[in-house]
């Protein structure tokens, strides 16, 4: 991982002592709200983000209409007629949802990402080992936009910077909210969107995010997001661990077994390790199996 510059070591912490203690109490398996002191930043204005969206490779930009149902299928998501730059600059009226992926491809955004992760790195590495594959994502959403029900393979802290949103989370590893077959399909190349059932909404935990609030979301914890009545900007800082990669590879191996008529046991969640199945999948992958 790249080194943090000396000037970053003198800037005030974005995550204070109380927030780091809260993060320590919920990491890695419980979703939880944190406070942050991420003031306005020149890299996070709408104009700066519009320029970033234009500069990033097309594969690192996703933007869709924001007036989507929570449980929409991937193939039913309509396209967007605006460019990414116009979508972001006109976010208050474009009725859209945009995500800029892997912002660390740009040096100035990489520095921002690494400076934030440096504040929590000792806590997370004490539990899940070396912090791997740091990545950043920025979400720019029109009023009332919806991010459909899905899960993500990274450890994730999402910082709310502008506007408000409500994120509803569900327990990671609970097959009621994301069946084992869906996990396996995702790790074999499928989509991250999940099958929604209306009765789920009353069973999830609803978190209110406003500027100055952040939320830690565990690996593969199902969730969906609804934006409030004003445009929203959120910054997501993510990382992987050996444990998360083992869980992912074990899921893929289980999918390989299921296709061959077996009914494999789901991988264990933290602190359980999944070394045997992960190793088996890595061998199969090398052999082209």
Tab-separated table of C-alpha atoms in Angstrom:
chain	number	residue	atom	x	y	z
A	1	UNK	CA	0.000	0.000	0.000
A	2	UNK	CA	1.261	3.477	-0.783
A	3	UNK	CA	2.697	5.628	1.967
A	4	UNK	CA	0.804	8.586	3.439
A	5	UNK	CA	2.493	11.914	2.768
A	6	UNK	CA	3.921	13.837	5.707
A	7	UNK	CA	1.514	16.733	5.291
A	8	UNK	CA	-1.435	14.351	5.830
A	9	UNK	CA	-0.099	13.369	9.243
A	10	UNK	CA	-0.721	16.925	10.495
A	11	UNK	CA	-4.290	17.358	9.307
A	12	UNK	CA	-7.134	16.825	11.830
A	13	UNK	CA	-8.586	13.342	12.019
A	14	UNK	CA	-11.783	12.761	10.069
A	15	UNK	CA	-12.701	9.956	12.468
A	16	UNK	CA	-12.447	11.066	16.084
A	17	UNK	CA	-11.680	8.897	19.111
A	18	UNK	CA	-15.344	8.052	19.725
A	19	UNK	CA	-15.865	7.045	16.104
A	20	UNK	CA	-12.793	4.835	16.103
A	21	UNK	CA	-14.030	3.143	19.278
A	22	UNK	CA	-17.434	2.609	17.669
A	23	UNK	CA	-15.793	1.196	14.558
A	24	UNK	CA	-13.730	-1.134	16.736
A	25	UNK	CA	-16.892	-2.385	18.445
A	26	UNK	CA	-18.739	-3.268	15.223
A	27	UNK	CA	-15.939	-4.351	12.859
A	28	UNK	CA	-16.034	-6.635	10.947
A	29	UNK	CA	-19.547	-8.108	11.240
A	30	UNK	CA	-22.006	-5.486	12.510
A	31	UNK	CA	-23.301	-2.493	10.576
A	32	UNK	CA	-22.981	0.680	12.611
A	33	UNK	CA	-23.158	4.458	12.427
A	34	UNK	CA	-20.064	6.597	12.960
A	35	UNK	CA	-19.407	10.321	13.132
A	36	UNK	CA	-16.933	12.012	10.800
A	37	UNK	CA	-15.463	15.482	10.412
A	38	UNK	CA	-15.084	15.459	6.646
A	39	UNK	CA	-15.541	19.118	5.842
A	40	UNK	CA	-16.096	20.410	2.319
A	41	UNK	CA	-13.260	19.368	0.048
A	42	UNK	CA	-12.157	20.787	-3.295
A	43	UNK	CA	-12.095	17.275	-4.794
A	44	UNK	CA	-15.704	16.625	-3.838
A	45	UNK	CA	-17.588	19.563	-5.350
A	46	UNK	CA	-20.046	18.821	-8.150
A	47	UNK	CA	-17.784	20.407	-10.759
A	48	UNK	CA	-14.775	18.407	-9.542
A	49	UNK	CA	-16.810	15.201	-9.553
A	50	UNK	CA	-18.149	15.913	-13.041
A	51	UNK	CA	-14.559	16.288	-14.241
A	52	UNK	CA	-13.579	13.098	-12.425
A	53	UNK	CA	-16.441	11.184	-14.030
A	54	UNK	CA	-15.368	12.370	-17.466
A	55	UNK	CA	-11.721	11.474	-16.835
A	56	UNK	CA	-12.335	7.975	-15.489
A	57	UNK	CA	-12.523	5.015	-17.900
A	58	UNK	CA	-16.047	4.129	-19.008
A	59	UNK	CA	-15.811	0.892	-17.029
A	60	UNK	CA	-15.383	2.930	-13.845
A	61	UNK	CA	-18.549	4.975	-14.294
A	62	UNK	CA	-22.115	3.802	-13.772
A	63	UNK	CA	-25.148	6.032	-13.907
A	64	UNK	CA	-28.822	5.223	-14.155
A	65	UNK	CA	-32.205	6.843	-13.618
A	66	UNK	CA	-32.748	7.227	-9.906
A	67	UNK	CA	-36.486	6.536	-9.750
A	68	UNK	CA	-36.038	2.772	-9.541
A	69	UNK	CA	-37.845	0.210	-7.364
A	70	UNK	CA	-35.846	-1.339	-4.545
A	71	UNK	CA	-36.000	-4.815	-6.079
A	72	UNK	CA	-35.360	-4.153	-9.782
A	73	UNK	CA	-33.649	-6.860	-11.850
A	74	UNK	CA	-30.312	-5.882	-13.446
A	75	UNK	CA	-31.626	-6.442	-16.961
A	76	UNK	CA	-34.561	-4.084	-16.300
A	77	UNK	CA	-32.451	-1.036	-15.335
A	78	UNK	CA	-32.934	1.577	-18.103
A	79	UNK	CA	-30.116	3.624	-19.593
A	80	UNK	CA	-29.411	7.301	-19.050
A	81	UNK	CA	-29.575	9.789	-21.934
A	82	UNK	CA	-27.208	12.346	-20.333
A	83	UNK	CA	-23.410	12.201	-20.206
A	84	UNK	CA	-21.842	11.476	-16.828
A	85	UNK	CA	-20.598	15.075	-16.567
A	86	UNK	CA	-24.046	16.536	-17.243
A	87	UNK	CA	-25.675	13.976	-14.960
A	88	UNK	CA	-23.541	15.125	-12.028
A	89	UNK	CA	-23.678	18.882	-12.725
A	90	UNK	CA	-27.484	18.683	-13.080
A	91	UNK	CA	-27.998	16.169	-10.281
A	92	UNK	CA	-30.650	18.312	-8.623
A	93	UNK	CA	-32.902	17.866	-11.658
A	94	UNK	CA	-31.572	14.904	-13.668
A	95	UNK	CA	-33.436	12.274	-11.601
A	96	UNK	CA	-30.334	10.078	-11.687
A	97	UNK	CA	-27.993	7.997	-9.593
A	98	UNK	CA	-24.294	7.894	-10.440
A	99	UNK	CA	-21.305	6.064	-8.999
A	100	UNK	CA	-17.666	6.823	-9.791
A	101	UNK	CA	-15.673	3.653	-9.186
A	102	UNK	CA	-12.047	3.151	-8.222
A	103	UNK	CA	-11.339	6.829	-7.748
A	104	UNK	CA	-7.860	5.825	-6.597
A	105	UNK	CA	-6.946	5.663	-10.292
A	106	UNK	CA	-6.440	9.422	-9.999
A	107	UNK	CA	-3.455	10.367	-7.786
A	108	UNK	CA	-5.186	13.155	-5.863
A	109	UNK	CA	-8.153	10.907	-5.030
A	110	UNK	CA	-5.824	8.052	-4.117
A	111	UNK	CA	-4.143	10.340	-1.584
A	112	UNK	CA	-7.515	11.275	-0.103
A	113	UNK	CA	-8.582	7.627	0.143
A	114	UNK	CA	-5.351	6.468	1.768
A	115	UNK	CA	-5.356	9.295	4.289
A	116	UNK	CA	-8.812	8.269	5.495
A	117	UNK	CA	-7.995	4.575	5.664
A	118	UNK	CA	-4.802	5.321	7.599
A	119	UNK	CA	-6.930	6.534	10.512
A	120	UNK	CA	-8.630	3.162	11.014
A	121	UNK	CA	-5.966	0.833	9.651
A	122	UNK	CA	-4.537	-0.206	13.063
A	123	UNK	CA	-8.015	-1.196	14.281
A	124	UNK	CA	-8.986	-3.273	11.290
A	125	UNK	CA	-5.610	-4.942	10.836
A	126	UNK	CA	-5.684	-6.094	14.465
A	127	UNK	CA	-8.796	-8.113	13.613
A	128	UNK	CA	-8.721	-9.138	9.960
A	129	UNK	CA	-5.052	-8.801	9.105
A	130	UNK	CA	-3.409	-6.739	6.402
A	131	UNK	CA	-5.615	-4.185	4.677
A	132	UNK	CA	-5.715	-5.177	1.016
A	133	UNK	CA	-6.949	-3.586	-2.214
A	134	UNK	CA	-8.031	-0.119	-0.954
A	135	UNK	CA	-10.658	1.360	-3.249
A	136	UNK	CA	-12.866	4.439	-3.281
A	137	UNK	CA	-16.306	5.082	-4.738
A	138	UNK	CA	-18.314	8.290	-4.938
A	139	UNK	CA	-22.110	8.280	-5.164
A	140	UNK	CA	-23.935	11.306	-6.546
A	141	UNK	CA	-27.710	11.016	-6.389
A	142	UNK	CA	-30.732	13.104	-7.285
A	143	UNK	CA	-33.476	13.724	-4.717
A	144	UNK	CA	-35.479	10.587	-3.867
A	145	UNK	CA	-33.123	8.318	-5.854
A	146	UNK	CA	-32.988	4.622	-4.926
A	147	UNK	CA	-30.004	2.271	-4.958
A	148	UNK	CA	-31.617	-1.177	-5.305
A	149	UNK	CA	-31.213	-4.091	-2.900
A	150	UNK	CA	-27.722	-5.591	-3.278
A	151	UNK	CA	-24.537	-6.659	-1.516
A	152	UNK	CA	-20.827	-5.834	-1.950
A	153	UNK	CA	-17.668	-7.928	-1.425
A	154	UNK	CA	-15.665	-5.222	0.375
A	155	UNK	CA	-15.425	-3.966	3.938
A	156	UNK	CA	-16.961	-0.515	3.511
A	157	UNK	CA	-17.392	2.802	5.310
A	158	UNK	CA	-19.719	5.230	3.556
A	159	UNK	CA	-19.391	8.903	4.535
A	160	UNK	CA	-22.360	11.161	3.877
A	161	UNK	CA	-21.142	14.550	2.620
A	162	UNK	CA	-24.193	16.335	1.243
A	163	UNK	CA	-27.935	15.756	1.549
A	164	UNK	CA	-29.410	12.834	3.439
A	165	UNK	CA	-30.193	9.216	2.768
A	166	UNK	CA	-31.577	6.205	4.544
A	167	UNK	CA	-29.712	2.914	4.271
A	168	UNK	CA	-31.501	-0.251	5.334
A	169	UNK	CA	-29.131	-3.105	6.187
A	170	UNK	CA	-29.642	-6.815	6.765
A	171	UNK	CA	-27.409	-9.364	8.531
A	172	UNK	CA	-24.479	-10.632	6.497
A	173	UNK	CA	-24.467	-14.379	5.907
A	174	UNK	CA	-28.186	-14.855	6.612
A	175	UNK	CA	-29.569	-17.000	3.782
A	176	UNK	CA	-33.054	-15.541	4.218
A	177	UNK	CA	-31.885	-12.233	2.773
A	178	UNK	CA	-29.321	-13.578	0.300
A	179	UNK	CA	-29.534	-17.348	-0.413
A	180	UNK	CA	-26.325	-19.329	-0.737
A	181	UNK	CA	-26.959	-19.892	-4.435
A	182	UNK	CA	-27.064	-16.119	-5.004
A	183	UNK	CA	-23.738	-15.669	-3.208
A	184	UNK	CA	-22.216	-18.422	-5.298
A	185	UNK	CA	-23.570	-17.015	-8.531
A	186	UNK	CA	-22.164	-13.582	-7.745
A	187	UNK	CA	-18.677	-14.943	-7.078
A	188	UNK	CA	-18.854	-16.878	-10.332
A	189	UNK	CA	-19.516	-13.677	-12.275
A	190	UNK	CA	-23.152	-12.819	-11.527
A	191	UNK	CA	-24.739	-9.487	-10.599
A	192	UNK	CA	-24.715	-8.012	-7.088
A	193	UNK	CA	-28.404	-7.063	-7.106
A	194	UNK	CA	-30.532	-9.367	-4.943
A	195	UNK	CA	-34.063	-10.720	-5.073
A	196	UNK	CA	-36.302	-8.436	-3.023
A	197	UNK	CA	-39.345	-9.457	-0.993
A	198	UNK	CA	-41.589	-6.728	0.406
A	199	UNK	CA	-41.686	-8.305	3.864
A	200	UNK	CA	-37.924	-7.751	4.197
A	201	UNK	CA	-38.342	-4.018	4.741
A	202	UNK	CA	-39.784	-4.416	8.237
A	203	UNK	CA	-36.945	-6.785	9.185
A	204	UNK	CA	-33.999	-4.574	8.235
A	205	UNK	CA	-32.218	-1.899	10.282
A	206	UNK	CA	-32.799	1.609	8.922
A	207	UNK	CA	-29.914	4.067	9.336
A	208	UNK	CA	-30.332	7.820	8.802
A	209	UNK	CA	-27.281	9.404	7.182
A	210	UNK	CA	-26.754	13.163	7.161
A	211	UNK	CA	-23.575	15.222	6.573
A	212	UNK	CA	-21.169	14.286	9.353
A	213	UNK	CA	-22.503	10.733	9.628
A	214	UNK	CA	-20.958	7.573	8.207
A	215	UNK	CA	-21.892	3.905	8.265
A	216	UNK	CA	-19.751	0.794	8.347
A	217	UNK	CA	-21.245	-1.994	6.188
A	218	UNK	CA	-19.887	-5.548	6.559
A	219	UNK	CA	-18.765	-7.702	3.647
A	220	UNK	CA	-21.779	-9.054	1.708
A	221	UNK	CA	-24.351	-7.476	4.036
A	222	UNK	CA	-27.506	-6.917	1.933
A	223	UNK	CA	-28.730	-3.319	1.850
A	224	UNK	CA	-30.606	-0.709	-0.147
A	225	UNK	CA	-30.534	3.089	-0.071
A	226	UNK	CA	-33.136	5.832	-0.485
A	227	UNK	CA	-32.036	9.460	-0.890
A	228	UNK	CA	-33.893	12.314	0.797
A	229	UNK	CA	-35.458	15.407	-0.799
A	230	UNK	CA	-32.108	17.068	-1.672
A	231	UNK	CA	-29.216	15.932	-3.895
A	232	UNK	CA	-26.805	13.599	-2.135
A	233	UNK	CA	-23.037	13.060	-2.288
A	234	UNK	CA	-21.435	10.125	-0.453
A	235	UNK	CA	-17.881	8.820	-0.357
A	236	UNK	CA	-17.310	5.112	0.123
A	237	UNK	CA	-13.894	3.923	1.333
A	238	UNK	CA	-13.380	0.171	1.024
A	239	UNK	CA	-10.774	-2.508	1.547
A	240	UNK	CA	-10.401	-6.290	1.442
A	241	UNK	CA	-8.806	-8.775	3.816
A	242	UNK	CA	-7.474	-12.302	3.505
A	243	UNK	CA	-10.618	-13.414	5.298
A	244	UNK	CA	-12.918	-11.690	2.788
A	245	UNK	CA	-11.016	-13.178	-0.154
A	246	UNK	CA	-11.206	-16.640	1.419
A	247	UNK	CA	-14.958	-16.291	1.924
A	248	UNK	CA	-15.388	-15.198	-1.695
A	249	UNK	CA	-13.312	-18.078	-3.058
A	250	UNK	CA	-15.104	-20.591	-0.845
A	251	UNK	CA	-18.427	-19.341	-2.200
A	252	UNK	CA	-17.150	-19.754	-5.756
A	253	UNK	CA	-15.964	-23.285	-4.979
A	254	UNK	CA	-19.381	-24.094	-3.500
A	255	UNK	CA	-20.966	-22.872	-6.717
A	256	UNK	CA	-18.681	-25.180	-8.682
A	257	UNK	CA	-19.739	-28.081	-6.434
A	258	UNK	CA	-23.445	-27.218	-6.686
A	259	UNK	CA	-23.284	-27.289	-10.483
A	260	UNK	CA	-22.094	-30.871	-10.090
A	261	UNK	CA	-25.106	-31.930	-8.052
A	262	UNK	CA	-23.766	-31.424	-4.534
A	263	UNK	CA	-25.300	-29.339	-1.735
A	264	UNK	CA	-22.244	-27.729	-0.074
A	265	UNK	CA	-22.215	-26.155	3.359
A	266	UNK	CA	-22.040	-22.353	3.403
A	267	UNK	CA	-18.678	-20.814	4.387
A	268	UNK	CA	-18.276	-19.687	7.956
A	269	UNK	CA	-18.492	-16.008	8.781
A	270	UNK	CA	-15.790	-14.177	10.734
A	271	UNK	CA	-13.850	-15.286	12.748
A	272	UNK	CA	-14.186	-18.650	10.998
A	273	UNK	CA	-11.694	-19.170	8.191
A	274	UNK	CA	-12.385	-20.887	4.880
A	275	UNK	CA	-8.865	-21.811	3.846
A	276	UNK	CA	-9.515	-25.328	2.504
A	277	UNK	CA	-12.287	-24.395	0.073
A	278	UNK	CA	-10.538	-21.174	-0.890
A	279	UNK	CA	-7.355	-23.114	-1.679
A	280	UNK	CA	-9.342	-25.666	-3.689
A	281	UNK	CA	-10.943	-22.924	-5.765
A	282	UNK	CA	-7.617	-21.205	-6.393
A	283	UNK	CA	-6.153	-24.490	-7.633
A	284	UNK	CA	-9.142	-25.092	-9.907
A	285	UNK	CA	-8.881	-21.579	-11.260
A	286	UNK	CA	-5.202	-22.057	-12.090
A	287	UNK	CA	-6.033	-25.317	-13.825
A	288	UNK	CA	-8.832	-23.680	-15.808
A	289	UNK	CA	-11.489	-25.768	-14.110
